[in-house]
Each structure stands twice: as structure tokens, then as C-alpha cells.
């Protein structure tokens, strides 16, 4: 047993609370900071820095989401915990531009405080002595404490040692769930140790996709607002919006509902939640962030012939996003999405035209690909409807009913 638990009512779905939405505001700022970090250094080093920072921000948010899936946000203690984590998350976001320079200790220190502080609350304040909840939280704290050593050491050193130590630290963080936080001499955990409430859990990750897409819209608007809006720039602005809208459509048309239902009915819900949401959703978010950077480049320089990383981000963002969707389906349904996988390949191929055409033309091709995927799936859905075939969610329900029978 544990204290401060959500009150679960049989047949009633849990939903995100206003407090959780307030907490998410810190990550709206963090995602903006990551996109600016990448935009300011379009190189292999810049991509590595932005990628590592995204993994850190995601891991801080993700673990809090797992915690609030079980904790009661109406409890005063839980509210104070989330407020404290929100403050630390804001400090983490503030440190992002200088994470690899003068604000390294603020960046790493904020992250370590979030992870260990939350873990200590779950271990000693929430979980009762001798319970599986305390053992589970203690093992997670041990893993975060081990990873915290290279995080802090990396912040205190300069040169090549810092990225090496931080790479070690983030590797420890990310393999913890895969090994179910195994610690020699301690009892082993399994998926049954966690009780995932599927509707709340899926909704929280859906909301983070909205955060990332919202940042993409904000970047598009902020870039355009400071420039003269002649016809070419208006066109690039419209293409950026269309690409963002298509990304929303691809996720929220039916994929989100099917994924939530598969999570709800999974025999090992913890493992599915870990793989499909904890690990694969960050790849989707990366695709949205890179797309936002590409949109900003095209709006600012629509007539230029892009080269190198400028050209790469224009095509790579949508490609990463589509590929992540295909991997998401592979994890949940056991098969890749042919349309989305093909779309990812076509986005990369569109980048090859950048040697001959302008940034606007490349953006138009990439946007045509992603909107084409949306159109192809909607046409397929329309044809199923005309034939009287069930939609994907109804087919899933029918297969599950047949299996149960």
C-alpha cells in the first residue's frame, strides 16, 4: 500500500488535471529552448547537444507522468511535490542555452534534483515501509543516484570529458527501465509492480505531442512576425502551418485512440507503456522539433538554395516523425505502416532536390509528401466506409472479442 494514491473507480477513466497542465507549461518553454539550441548551431555538434538535452527534458517529464499516473493530484503533498518539480523544470529549461558551457551545473543539477527528489518522495513519503511500492521506488532512486554521479562530474569538468560523462549518464538513465531497475542483492521487479491507468497515461503523452506541435506553431508565427510578408514568404508560412496540421492529423485522427485501446487491453501494460510511450514518443517529439527548425529556416530564407544541415533539417523532421509513427505501430500491432514508412523515405529523397531548387520548393515537396500520407489514409478510410468495412478501431475490437470468445 502507499499514501497519496489516486482513487480509482471501476469503469471510470482518469483524466489529466489542471495541476498537470500547469506543470506542462515549464516544458512548453523547454521545447522552445531546445529548438533554439539546434537552430543556433546547425552542425553535428549542435545536433548532438540538442538531442542530449531533449533526452534529459523528456526523461524528467516522463518519470513525473508515471508518478502522477498513480498519485492523487488533489493531495496537498502531491501538489507541493509537483510545484517543486515545476520550479526545478523551469530552472532546467533556463539552463539549456548554456548547458554545455557556463550553465552546465545548473542544467545537470536541476535534472538530478528532479529525479532523486521525486524518487525520495515516492520512497519515503508516499510508500509505506515493507511494501513493493517502496522497494520499487528505492531501486529507481538507486539508479538515478548512480547516473547522477557522471551528470554532476560532467558539469564540473570542461572539454571532451563533459560530453563523454553525460553520454554515460544518459545511457544509464535510459537502460534502467529495460533492466527493470535490477540491483544486485535486491528483489527483482516485474511489470506487475506498476499499475498503469491507460486513459490518463495515454492522454498525458498525447498532450506532450500537442506541446511540441504548439511550439512548432509558435516558432512559425514568431519567425514570420519579424519579416516582411511578401508572396513567397506567405507561401512558406502556409506550408509550415500545413505540415504542422498534417502532423496533428496523423497522430490524432485514429492512431491515438487505437494506441490507448491497445494499452488498455495489453496483458503486460507496463511493458507496452514503456516501449510505445516512454521510448518511442520522444522520437516523435524530436521529429516535430526538427520540423519546427526547418520551418523557421524556410520562412526566413525561402529563395536560398540550402546546403548541409539547413537542408537536412527541412527534410529530416517530417521523416523522423513518420518513421516514429511506423515504429509505434510496429510495437503495438506487429507491423510497419507502409504509407508512413514510404512517406519517410520520400521526405529524405525530396532533400536531394535541394541541389537544384530553392528552400521553398524543397519545403513544398516535403509538405506534399506528409499531406499526401494523410490524404492516402483518408481515402483508404473512405473506401472502407463505402464497402461497409469497419474502421481500424472497430476491427481491433472485433479481433479482441473473437480472441476472448
mmCIF file of C-alpha atoms in Angstrom:
data_model
loop_
_atom_site.group_PDB
_atom_site.id
_atom_site.type_symbol
_atom_site.label_atom_id
_atom_site.label_comp_id
_atom_site.label_asym_id
_atom_site.label_seq_id
_atom_site.Cartn_x
_atom_site.Cartn_y
_atom_site.Cartn_z
ATOM 1 C CA UNK A 1 0.000 0.000 0.000
ATOM 2 C CA UNK A 2 1.007 3.640 -0.444
ATOM 3 C CA UNK A 3 -0.167 7.085 0.584
ATOM 4 C CA UNK A 4 -1.494 9.825 -1.705
ATOM 5 C CA UNK A 5 -2.843 7.373 -4.290
ATOM 6 C CA UNK A 6 -5.402 8.239 -6.971
ATOM 7 C CA UNK A 7 -8.840 6.989 -6.107
ATOM 8 C CA UNK A 8 -9.722 4.589 -8.913
ATOM 9 C CA UNK A 9 -13.369 3.881 -9.638
ATOM 10 C CA UNK A 10 -14.173 0.761 -11.665
ATOM 11 C CA UNK A 11 -15.237 1.737 -15.177
ATOM 12 C CA UNK A 12 -14.298 5.412 -14.722
ATOM 13 C CA UNK A 13 -11.471 6.886 -16.779
ATOM 14 C CA UNK A 14 -8.890 9.122 -15.146
ATOM 15 C CA UNK A 15 -8.016 12.356 -16.926
ATOM 16 C CA UNK A 16 -5.232 14.923 -16.757
ATOM 17 C CA UNK A 17 -5.768 17.560 -14.085
ATOM 18 C CA UNK A 18 -5.277 21.319 -14.150
ATOM 19 C CA UNK A 19 -2.210 20.904 -11.967
ATOM 20 C CA UNK A 20 -0.604 18.593 -14.522
ATOM 21 C CA UNK A 21 -1.377 21.093 -17.281
ATOM 22 C CA UNK A 22 0.261 23.813 -15.167
ATOM 23 C CA UNK A 23 3.299 21.569 -14.773
ATOM 24 C CA UNK A 24 3.429 21.102 -18.557
ATOM 25 C CA UNK A 25 3.895 24.846 -19.069
ATOM 26 C CA UNK A 26 7.523 24.513 -17.992
ATOM 27 C CA UNK A 27 8.029 22.079 -20.849
ATOM 28 C CA UNK A 28 6.479 24.398 -23.413
ATOM 29 C CA UNK A 29 9.395 26.686 -22.600
ATOM 30 C CA UNK A 30 11.874 23.798 -22.567
ATOM 31 C CA UNK A 31 10.883 22.613 -26.051
ATOM 32 C CA UNK A 32 11.286 26.166 -27.370
ATOM 33 C CA UNK A 33 14.743 26.313 -25.823
ATOM 34 C CA UNK A 34 15.734 23.035 -27.493
ATOM 35 C CA UNK A 35 14.632 24.222 -30.945
ATOM 36 C CA UNK A 36 16.640 27.444 -30.497
ATOM 37 C CA UNK A 37 19.643 25.435 -29.317
ATOM 38 C CA UNK A 38 19.584 23.434 -32.540
ATOM 39 C CA UNK A 39 18.917 26.468 -34.729
ATOM 40 C CA UNK A 40 21.877 28.333 -33.241
ATOM 41 C CA UNK A 41 24.294 25.509 -34.101
ATOM 42 C CA UNK A 42 23.288 23.558 -37.204
ATOM 43 C CA UNK A 43 26.116 21.037 -37.125
ATOM 44 C CA UNK A 44 26.880 17.550 -35.854
ATOM 45 C CA UNK A 45 27.836 19.078 -32.519
ATOM 46 C CA UNK A 46 24.632 21.110 -32.381
ATOM 47 C CA UNK A 47 22.521 18.074 -33.241
ATOM 48 C CA UNK A 48 24.249 16.028 -30.519
ATOM 49 C CA UNK A 49 23.762 18.796 -27.947
ATOM 50 C CA UNK A 50 20.098 19.303 -28.832
ATOM 51 C CA UNK A 51 19.494 15.552 -28.879
ATOM 52 C CA UNK A 52 21.004 15.009 -25.446
ATOM 53 C CA UNK A 53 19.098 17.953 -23.973
ATOM 54 C CA UNK A 54 15.846 16.588 -25.423
ATOM 55 C CA UNK A 55 16.525 13.195 -23.820
ATOM 56 C CA UNK A 56 17.093 14.891 -20.464
ATOM 57 C CA UNK A 57 13.960 17.059 -20.687
ATOM 58 C CA UNK A 58 11.894 14.084 -21.823
ATOM 59 C CA UNK A 59 13.165 11.835 -19.025
ATOM 60 C CA UNK A 60 12.344 14.448 -16.400
ATOM 61 C CA UNK A 61 8.790 14.863 -17.755
ATOM 62 C CA UNK A 62 8.248 11.166 -18.447
ATOM 63 C CA UNK A 63 9.044 9.964 -14.919
ATOM 64 C CA UNK A 64 6.780 12.588 -13.392
ATOM 65 C CA UNK A 65 4.000 11.347 -15.669
ATOM 66 C CA UNK A 66 4.497 7.785 -14.447
ATOM 67 C CA UNK A 67 4.332 9.088 -10.884
ATOM 68 C CA UNK A 68 1.187 11.180 -11.356
ATOM 69 C CA UNK A 69 -0.470 8.212 -13.038
ATOM 70 C CA UNK A 70 -0.610 6.725 -9.539
ATOM 71 C CA UNK A 71 -0.576 9.772 -7.237
ATOM 72 C CA UNK A 72 -3.618 11.842 -6.276
ATOM 73 C CA UNK A 73 -3.100 15.412 -7.585
ATOM 74 C CA UNK A 74 -5.732 16.678 -5.125
ATOM 75 C CA UNK A 75 -3.472 15.754 -2.212
ATOM 76 C CA UNK A 76 -1.643 18.746 -0.708
ATOM 77 C CA UNK A 77 1.611 16.772 -0.520
ATOM 78 C CA UNK A 78 1.406 15.788 -4.199
ATOM 79 C CA UNK A 79 0.558 19.354 -5.189
ATOM 80 C CA UNK A 80 3.607 20.656 -3.348
ATOM 81 C CA UNK A 81 5.741 17.977 -4.991
ATOM 82 C CA UNK A 82 4.554 18.945 -8.477
ATOM 83 C CA UNK A 83 5.060 22.639 -7.772
ATOM 84 C CA UNK A 84 8.633 21.947 -6.658
ATOM 85 C CA UNK A 85 9.289 19.814 -9.762
ATOM 86 C CA UNK A 86 7.809 22.549 -11.957
ATOM 87 C CA UNK A 87 10.212 25.097 -10.472
ATOM 88 C CA UNK A 88 13.179 22.764 -10.969
ATOM 89 C CA UNK A 89 12.000 22.055 -14.539
ATOM 90 C CA UNK A 90 11.923 25.791 -15.272
ATOM 91 C CA UNK A 91 15.496 26.089 -13.997
ATOM 92 C CA UNK A 92 16.425 23.148 -16.213
ATOM 93 C CA UNK A 93 14.876 24.924 -19.214
ATOM 94 C CA UNK A 94 16.564 28.231 -18.352
ATOM 95 C CA UNK A 95 19.940 26.454 -18.339
ATOM 96 C CA UNK A 96 19.508 24.851 -21.777
ATOM 97 C CA UNK A 97 21.274 27.533 -23.896
ATOM 98 C CA UNK A 98 24.346 27.292 -21.652
ATOM 99 C CA UNK A 99 24.074 23.592 -20.809
ATOM 100 C CA UNK A 100 27.417 22.843 -22.454
ATOM 101 C CA UNK A 101 29.126 25.995 -21.208
ATOM 102 C CA UNK A 102 28.524 28.322 -18.254
ATOM 103 C CA UNK A 103 25.232 26.797 -17.056
ATOM 104 C CA UNK A 104 26.261 23.162 -17.086
ATOM 105 C CA UNK A 105 25.950 22.741 -13.314
ATOM 106 C CA UNK A 106 22.512 24.392 -13.232
ATOM 107 C CA UNK A 107 21.374 22.116 -16.058
ATOM 108 C CA UNK A 108 22.703 18.850 -14.629
ATOM 109 C CA UNK A 109 21.958 19.794 -11.029
ATOM 110 C CA UNK A 110 18.319 20.665 -11.771
ATOM 111 C CA UNK A 111 17.842 17.371 -13.560
ATOM 112 C CA UNK A 112 19.410 15.295 -10.787
ATOM 113 C CA UNK A 113 17.373 17.133 -8.137
ATOM 114 C CA UNK A 114 14.153 16.437 -10.074
ATOM 115 C CA UNK A 115 14.844 12.734 -10.436
ATOM 116 C CA UNK A 116 16.240 11.981 -6.990
ATOM 117 C CA UNK A 117 13.894 14.373 -5.190
ATOM 118 C CA UNK A 118 10.806 12.824 -6.787
ATOM 119 C CA UNK A 119 12.170 9.353 -6.119
ATOM 120 C CA UNK A 120 12.787 10.104 -2.438
ATOM 121 C CA UNK A 121 9.232 11.421 -2.062
ATOM 122 C CA UNK A 122 7.846 8.227 -3.626
ATOM 123 C CA UNK A 123 10.116 6.059 -1.471
ATOM 124 C CA UNK A 124 9.871 7.656 1.955
ATOM 125 C CA UNK A 125 6.780 9.900 1.930
ATOM 126 C CA UNK A 126 4.353 8.040 -0.304
ATOM 127 C CA UNK A 127 5.247 4.361 0.013
ATOM 128 C CA UNK A 128 4.750 2.543 3.308
ATOM 129 C CA UNK A 129 7.523 0.516 4.924
ATOM 130 C CA UNK A 130 7.831 -3.061 3.667
ATOM 131 C CA UNK A 131 5.655 -2.539 0.564
ATOM 132 C CA UNK A 132 6.505 -3.288 -3.053
ATOM 133 C CA UNK A 133 5.944 0.411 -3.817
ATOM 134 C CA UNK A 134 8.796 1.372 -1.504
ATOM 135 C CA UNK A 135 11.107 -1.297 -2.909
ATOM 136 C CA UNK A 136 10.263 -0.209 -6.457
ATOM 137 C CA UNK A 137 10.883 3.478 -5.746
ATOM 138 C CA UNK A 138 14.091 2.738 -3.838
ATOM 139 C CA UNK A 139 15.553 0.801 -6.758
ATOM 140 C CA UNK A 140 14.726 3.655 -9.129
ATOM 141 C CA UNK A 141 16.377 6.154 -6.765
ATOM 142 C CA UNK A 142 19.495 3.978 -6.686
ATOM 143 C CA UNK A 143 19.659 4.032 -10.479
ATOM 144 C CA UNK A 144 19.204 7.806 -10.584
ATOM 145 C CA UNK A 145 21.859 8.255 -7.883
ATOM 146 C CA UNK A 146 24.336 6.175 -9.883
ATOM 147 C CA UNK A 147 23.580 8.173 -13.034
ATOM 148 C CA UNK A 148 23.751 11.407 -11.026
ATOM 149 C CA UNK A 149 27.474 10.946 -10.406
ATOM 150 C CA UNK A 150 28.531 11.351 -14.083
ATOM 151 C CA UNK A 151 25.861 14.064 -14.525
ATOM 152 C CA UNK A 152 27.410 16.216 -11.800
ATOM 153 C CA UNK A 153 31.012 15.311 -12.611
ATOM 154 C CA UNK A 154 30.366 16.188 -16.238
ATOM 155 C CA UNK A 155 29.080 19.607 -15.213
ATOM 156 C CA UNK A 156 32.242 20.255 -13.191
ATOM 157 C CA UNK A 157 34.740 19.446 -15.938
ATOM 158 C CA UNK A 158 35.445 21.042 -19.307
ATOM 159 C CA UNK A 159 36.426 19.820 -22.739
ATOM 160 C CA UNK A 160 35.713 16.387 -24.159
ATOM 161 C CA UNK A 161 35.233 14.867 -20.693
ATOM 162 C CA UNK A 162 31.841 16.565 -20.234
ATOM 163 C CA UNK A 163 30.039 15.050 -23.240
ATOM 164 C CA UNK A 164 31.641 11.667 -22.507
ATOM 165 C CA UNK A 165 30.420 11.674 -18.902
ATOM 166 C CA UNK A 166 26.970 12.914 -19.890
ATOM 167 C CA UNK A 167 26.690 10.252 -22.564
ATOM 168 C CA UNK A 168 27.434 7.663 -19.879
ATOM 169 C CA UNK A 169 24.862 9.236 -17.561
ATOM 170 C CA UNK A 170 22.047 9.358 -20.109
ATOM 171 C CA UNK A 171 22.811 5.770 -21.121
ATOM 172 C CA UNK A 172 22.412 4.643 -17.506
ATOM 173 C CA UNK A 173 19.149 6.575 -17.251
ATOM 174 C CA UNK A 174 17.680 5.063 -20.390
ATOM 175 C CA UNK A 175 18.648 1.437 -19.830
ATOM 176 C CA UNK A 176 17.169 1.412 -16.312
ATOM 177 C CA UNK A 177 13.608 0.577 -17.440
ATOM 178 C CA UNK A 178 14.888 -2.072 -19.874
ATOM 179 C CA UNK A 179 16.586 -3.871 -16.984
ATOM 180 C CA UNK A 180 13.586 -3.187 -14.695
ATOM 181 C CA UNK A 181 15.987 -1.356 -12.337
ATOM 182 C CA UNK A 182 17.818 -4.509 -11.358
ATOM 183 C CA UNK A 183 20.168 -4.014 -8.400
ATOM 184 C CA UNK A 184 22.367 -6.872 -7.121
ATOM 185 C CA UNK A 185 21.171 -8.161 -3.786
ATOM 186 C CA UNK A 186 17.729 -6.581 -4.076
ATOM 187 C CA UNK A 187 14.448 -8.275 -5.093
ATOM 188 C CA UNK A 188 13.687 -8.277 -8.815
ATOM 189 C CA UNK A 189 10.774 -6.264 -10.171
ATOM 190 C CA UNK A 190 8.417 -7.140 -12.990
ATOM 191 C CA UNK A 191 5.654 -5.378 -14.916
ATOM 192 C CA UNK A 192 3.032 -6.159 -12.296
ATOM 193 C CA UNK A 193 4.843 -3.814 -9.894
ATOM 194 C CA UNK A 194 3.279 -0.843 -11.730
ATOM 195 C CA UNK A 195 -0.448 -0.229 -12.153
ATOM 196 C CA UNK A 196 -0.850 1.833 -15.337
ATOM 197 C CA UNK A 197 -4.185 3.654 -15.703
ATOM 198 C CA UNK A 198 -4.349 3.636 -19.506
ATOM 199 C CA UNK A 199 -6.674 6.577 -20.235
ATOM 200 C CA UNK A 200 -4.712 9.045 -18.075
ATOM 201 C CA UNK A 201 -1.341 7.702 -19.175
ATOM 202 C CA UNK A 202 -2.122 7.867 -22.909
ATOM 203 C CA UNK A 203 -3.678 11.320 -22.562
ATOM 204 C CA UNK A 204 -0.562 12.723 -20.898
ATOM 205 C CA UNK A 205 1.640 11.617 -23.783
ATOM 206 C CA UNK A 206 -0.888 12.920 -26.291
ATOM 207 C CA UNK A 207 -0.691 16.283 -24.545
ATOM 208 C CA UNK A 208 3.078 16.334 -24.905
ATOM 209 C CA UNK A 209 2.670 15.870 -28.658
ATOM 210 C CA UNK A 210 0.376 18.912 -28.537
ATOM 211 C CA UNK A 211 3.080 20.811 -26.608
ATOM 212 C CA UNK A 212 5.625 20.025 -29.329
ATOM 213 C CA UNK A 213 3.219 20.928 -32.132
ATOM 214 C CA UNK A 214 2.273 24.114 -30.293
ATOM 215 C CA UNK A 215 5.922 25.088 -30.149
ATOM 216 C CA UNK A 216 6.157 24.472 -33.891
ATOM 217 C CA UNK A 217 3.210 26.813 -34.483
ATOM 218 C CA UNK A 218 4.732 29.414 -32.146
ATOM 219 C CA UNK A 219 8.086 29.295 -33.929
ATOM 220 C CA UNK A 220 6.360 29.670 -37.295
ATOM 221 C CA UNK A 221 4.395 32.696 -36.102
ATOM 222 C CA UNK A 222 7.325 34.331 -34.281
ATOM 223 C CA UNK A 223 9.609 33.995 -37.309
ATOM 224 C CA UNK A 224 7.037 35.380 -39.736
ATOM 225 C CA UNK A 225 6.052 38.274 -37.474
ATOM 226 C CA UNK A 226 9.508 39.843 -37.715
ATOM 227 C CA UNK A 227 9.796 39.647 -41.507
ATOM 228 C CA UNK A 228 8.277 41.351 -44.496
ATOM 229 C CA UNK A 229 5.429 39.109 -45.650
ATOM 230 C CA UNK A 230 5.682 39.113 -49.429
ATOM 231 C CA UNK A 231 4.105 36.334 -51.521
ATOM 232 C CA UNK A 232 6.998 33.871 -51.274
ATOM 233 C CA UNK A 233 7.216 34.212 -47.521
ATOM 234 C CA UNK A 234 3.433 33.931 -47.176
ATOM 235 C CA UNK A 235 3.639 30.698 -49.144
ATOM 236 C CA UNK A 236 6.390 29.309 -46.922
ATOM 237 C CA UNK A 237 4.350 30.324 -43.864
ATOM 238 C CA UNK A 238 1.300 28.475 -45.201
ATOM 239 C CA UNK A 239 3.389 25.383 -45.973
ATOM 240 C CA UNK A 240 4.788 25.363 -42.437
ATOM 241 C CA UNK A 241 1.302 25.503 -40.975
ATOM 242 C CA UNK A 242 0.068 22.789 -43.344
ATOM 243 C CA UNK A 243 2.931 20.499 -42.321
ATOM 244 C CA UNK A 244 2.204 21.023 -38.608
ATOM 245 C CA UNK A 245 -1.513 20.440 -39.172
ATOM 246 C CA UNK A 246 -0.730 17.230 -41.058
ATOM 247 C CA UNK A 247 1.403 16.011 -38.158
ATOM 248 C CA UNK A 248 -1.504 16.630 -35.819
ATOM 249 C CA UNK A 249 -3.856 14.788 -38.184
ATOM 250 C CA UNK A 250 -1.598 11.758 -38.464
ATOM 251 C CA UNK A 251 -1.450 11.300 -34.703
ATOM 252 C CA UNK A 252 -4.918 12.286 -33.569
ATOM 253 C CA UNK A 253 -7.105 11.008 -36.436
ATOM 254 C CA UNK A 254 -7.247 7.480 -35.031
ATOM 255 C CA UNK A 255 -3.731 6.375 -34.029
ATOM 256 C CA UNK A 256 -4.044 7.925 -30.567
ATOM 257 C CA UNK A 257 -7.347 6.143 -29.877
ATOM 258 C CA UNK A 258 -6.133 2.783 -31.161
ATOM 259 C CA UNK A 259 -2.920 3.034 -29.143
ATOM 260 C CA UNK A 260 -4.829 3.879 -25.977
ATOM 261 C CA UNK A 261 -7.133 0.901 -26.508
ATOM 262 C CA UNK A 262 -4.218 -1.473 -27.141
ATOM 263 C CA UNK A 263 -2.543 -0.206 -23.990
ATOM 264 C CA UNK A 264 -5.727 -0.752 -22.009
ATOM 265 C CA UNK A 265 -6.058 -4.361 -23.174
ATOM 266 C CA UNK A 266 -2.365 -5.309 -23.086
ATOM 267 C CA UNK A 267 -1.515 -8.335 -20.943
ATOM 268 C CA UNK A 268 1.705 -6.604 -19.844
ATOM 269 C CA UNK A 269 0.543 -2.993 -19.767
ATOM 270 C CA UNK A 270 3.726 -1.750 -18.101
ATOM 271 C CA UNK A 271 5.971 -3.066 -20.868
ATOM 272 C CA UNK A 272 3.743 -1.662 -23.632
ATOM 273 C CA UNK A 273 3.608 1.726 -21.871
ATOM 274 C CA UNK A 274 7.381 1.709 -21.526
ATOM 275 C CA UNK A 275 8.150 0.787 -25.133
ATOM 276 C CA UNK A 276 5.426 2.577 -27.088
ATOM 277 C CA UNK A 277 5.131 5.708 -24.977
ATOM 278 C CA UNK A 278 8.241 6.212 -22.850
ATOM 279 C CA UNK A 279 10.724 5.370 -25.609
ATOM 280 C CA UNK A 280 9.008 5.903 -28.969
ATOM 281 C CA UNK A 281 7.134 9.119 -28.253
ATOM 282 C CA UNK A 282 10.370 11.025 -27.725
ATOM 283 C CA UNK A 283 11.291 10.166 -31.329
ATOM 284 C CA UNK A 284 8.008 11.732 -32.481
ATOM 285 C CA UNK A 285 8.758 14.826 -30.415
ATOM 286 C CA UNK A 286 12.235 15.012 -31.964
ATOM 287 C CA UNK A 287 10.645 14.950 -35.417
ATOM 288 C CA UNK A 288 8.355 17.839 -34.522
ATOM 289 C CA UNK A 289 11.211 19.917 -33.083
ATOM 290 C CA UNK A 290 13.433 19.379 -36.121
ATOM 291 C CA UNK A 291 10.472 20.228 -38.366
ATOM 292 C CA UNK A 292 9.952 23.483 -36.469
ATOM 293 C CA UNK A 293 13.591 24.421 -37.029
ATOM 294 C CA UNK A 294 13.237 23.575 -40.726
ATOM 295 C CA UNK A 295 10.115 25.717 -40.976
ATOM 296 C CA UNK A 296 11.937 28.661 -39.426
ATOM 297 C CA UNK A 297 14.798 28.328 -41.915
ATOM 298 C CA UNK A 298 12.466 28.188 -44.928
ATOM 299 C CA UNK A 299 10.362 31.160 -43.796
ATOM 300 C CA UNK A 300 13.486 33.240 -43.215
ATOM 301 C CA UNK A 301 15.262 32.174 -46.447
ATOM 302 C CA UNK A 302 12.658 30.962 -48.978
ATOM 303 C CA UNK A 303 14.712 31.895 -52.063
ATOM 304 C CA UNK A 304 18.019 30.378 -50.973
ATOM 305 C CA UNK A 305 19.486 27.082 -52.121
ATOM 306 C CA UNK A 306 20.020 25.298 -48.846
ATOM 307 C CA UNK A 307 23.032 23.119 -48.125
ATOM 308 C CA UNK A 308 24.280 20.844 -45.388
ATOM 309 C CA UNK A 309 22.398 20.857 -42.110
ATOM 310 C CA UNK A 310 19.983 23.585 -43.190
ATOM 311 C CA UNK A 311 18.756 21.345 -45.971
ATOM 312 C CA UNK A 312 18.870 18.271 -43.754
ATOM 313 C CA UNK A 313 16.564 19.623 -41.054
ATOM 314 C CA UNK A 314 13.912 20.684 -43.587
ATOM 315 C CA UNK A 315 13.585 17.059 -44.732
ATOM 316 C CA UNK A 316 14.643 15.132 -41.643
ATOM 317 C CA UNK A 317 11.976 16.459 -39.270
ATOM 318 C CA UNK A 318 8.932 15.050 -41.115
ATOM 319 C CA UNK A 319 10.912 11.892 -41.979
ATOM 320 C CA UNK A 320 11.732 11.242 -38.309
ATOM 321 C CA UNK A 321 8.129 11.882 -37.332
ATOM 322 C CA UNK A 322 6.716 9.479 -39.928
ATOM 323 C CA UNK A 323 9.292 6.802 -39.116
ATOM 324 C CA UNK A 324 8.472 7.106 -35.395
ATOM 325 C CA UNK A 325 4.799 6.534 -36.208
ATOM 326 C CA UNK A 326 5.674 3.427 -38.160
ATOM 327 C CA UNK A 327 7.793 2.086 -35.279
ATOM 328 C CA UNK A 328 4.949 2.928 -32.876
ATOM 329 C CA UNK A 329 2.616 0.763 -34.941
ATOM 330 C CA UNK A 330 5.235 -1.987 -35.135
ATOM 331 C CA UNK A 331 5.438 -2.111 -31.332
ATOM 332 C CA UNK A 332 1.681 -2.065 -30.824
ATOM 333 C CA UNK A 333 0.427 -4.089 -33.784
ATOM 334 C CA UNK A 334 3.451 -6.034 -35.004
ATOM 335 C CA UNK A 335 3.580 -4.432 -38.459
ATOM 336 C CA UNK A 336 5.024 -1.310 -40.046
ATOM 337 C CA UNK A 337 2.798 1.300 -41.667
ATOM 338 C CA UNK A 338 3.527 1.114 -45.424
ATOM 339 C CA UNK A 339 2.202 4.615 -46.109
ATOM 340 C CA UNK A 340 4.092 6.297 -43.290
ATOM 341 C CA UNK A 341 7.313 4.379 -43.925
ATOM 342 C CA UNK A 342 7.149 5.273 -47.614
ATOM 343 C CA UNK A 343 6.464 8.884 -46.670
ATOM 344 C CA UNK A 344 9.593 8.968 -44.502
ATOM 345 C CA UNK A 345 11.713 7.703 -47.397
ATOM 346 C CA UNK A 346 10.165 10.211 -49.812
ATOM 347 C CA UNK A 347 10.901 13.093 -47.422
ATOM 348 C CA UNK A 348 14.588 12.167 -47.477
ATOM 349 C CA UNK A 349 14.555 11.842 -51.260
ATOM 350 C CA UNK A 350 12.936 15.274 -51.521
ATOM 351 C CA UNK A 351 16.039 16.674 -49.872
ATOM 352 C CA UNK A 352 18.133 15.610 -52.850
ATOM 353 C CA UNK A 353 16.332 18.200 -54.956
ATOM 354 C CA UNK A 354 17.833 20.923 -52.790
ATOM 355 C CA UNK A 355 20.899 20.908 -55.033
ATOM 356 C CA UNK A 356 18.786 22.421 -57.816
ATOM 357 C CA UNK A 357 15.767 24.154 -56.290
ATOM 358 C CA UNK A 358 15.086 26.760 -53.593
ATOM 359 C CA UNK A 359 14.273 26.191 -49.943
ATOM 360 C CA UNK A 360 10.636 26.961 -50.668
ATOM 361 C CA UNK A 361 10.477 24.290 -53.371
ATOM 362 C CA UNK A 362 12.025 21.682 -51.073
ATOM 363 C CA UNK A 363 9.564 22.593 -48.323
ATOM 364 C CA UNK A 364 6.720 22.302 -50.815
ATOM 365 C CA UNK A 365 7.834 18.793 -51.787
ATOM 366 C CA UNK A 366 8.207 17.660 -48.177
ATOM 367 C CA UNK A 367 4.829 19.128 -47.245
ATOM 368 C CA UNK A 368 3.282 17.429 -50.273
ATOM 369 C CA UNK A 369 4.631 14.108 -49.017
ATOM 370 C CA UNK A 370 3.273 14.407 -45.480
ATOM 371 C CA UNK A 371 -0.090 15.752 -46.618
ATOM 372 C CA UNK A 372 -0.113 13.003 -49.241
ATOM 373 C CA UNK A 373 0.197 10.402 -46.472
ATOM 374 C CA UNK A 374 -2.783 11.997 -44.722
ATOM 375 C CA UNK A 375 -4.772 12.004 -47.972
ATOM 376 C CA UNK A 376 -3.879 8.390 -48.778
ATOM 377 C CA UNK A 377 -5.025 7.228 -45.344
ATOM 378 C CA UNK A 378 -8.240 9.234 -45.528
ATOM 379 C CA UNK A 379 -9.009 7.842 -48.987
ATOM 380 C CA UNK A 380 -8.409 4.327 -47.682
ATOM 381 C CA UNK A 381 -10.746 5.070 -44.767
ATOM 382 C CA UNK A 382 -13.404 6.431 -47.132
ATOM 383 C CA UNK A 383 -13.178 3.310 -49.290
ATOM 384 C CA UNK A 384 -13.561 1.090 -46.245
ATOM 385 C CA UNK A 385 -16.622 3.075 -45.250
ATOM 386 C CA UNK A 386 -18.163 2.714 -48.723
ATOM 387 C CA UNK A 387 -17.583 -1.027 -48.667
ATOM 388 C CA UNK A 388 -19.130 -1.220 -45.202
ATOM 389 C CA UNK A 389 -15.869 -2.413 -43.644
ATOM 390 C CA UNK A 390 -15.181 -1.466 -40.008
ATOM 391 C CA UNK A 391 -12.655 1.242 -39.198
ATOM 392 C CA UNK A 392 -9.275 0.243 -37.632
ATOM 393 C CA UNK A 393 -10.522 0.689 -34.069
ATOM 394 C CA UNK A 394 -13.650 -1.374 -34.741
ATOM 395 C CA UNK A 395 -11.523 -4.099 -36.366
ATOM 396 C CA UNK A 396 -9.304 -4.149 -33.299
ATOM 397 C CA UNK A 397 -12.327 -4.508 -31.031
ATOM 398 C CA UNK A 398 -13.695 -7.318 -33.232
ATOM 399 C CA UNK A 399 -10.392 -9.229 -33.176
ATOM 400 C CA UNK A 400 -10.150 -8.869 -29.433
ATOM 401 C CA UNK A 401 -13.731 -10.031 -28.978
ATOM 402 C CA UNK A 402 -13.075 -13.024 -31.229
ATOM 403 C CA UNK A 403 -9.931 -13.874 -29.292
ATOM 404 C CA UNK A 404 -11.747 -13.635 -25.953
ATOM 405 C CA UNK A 405 -14.535 -15.869 -27.250
#
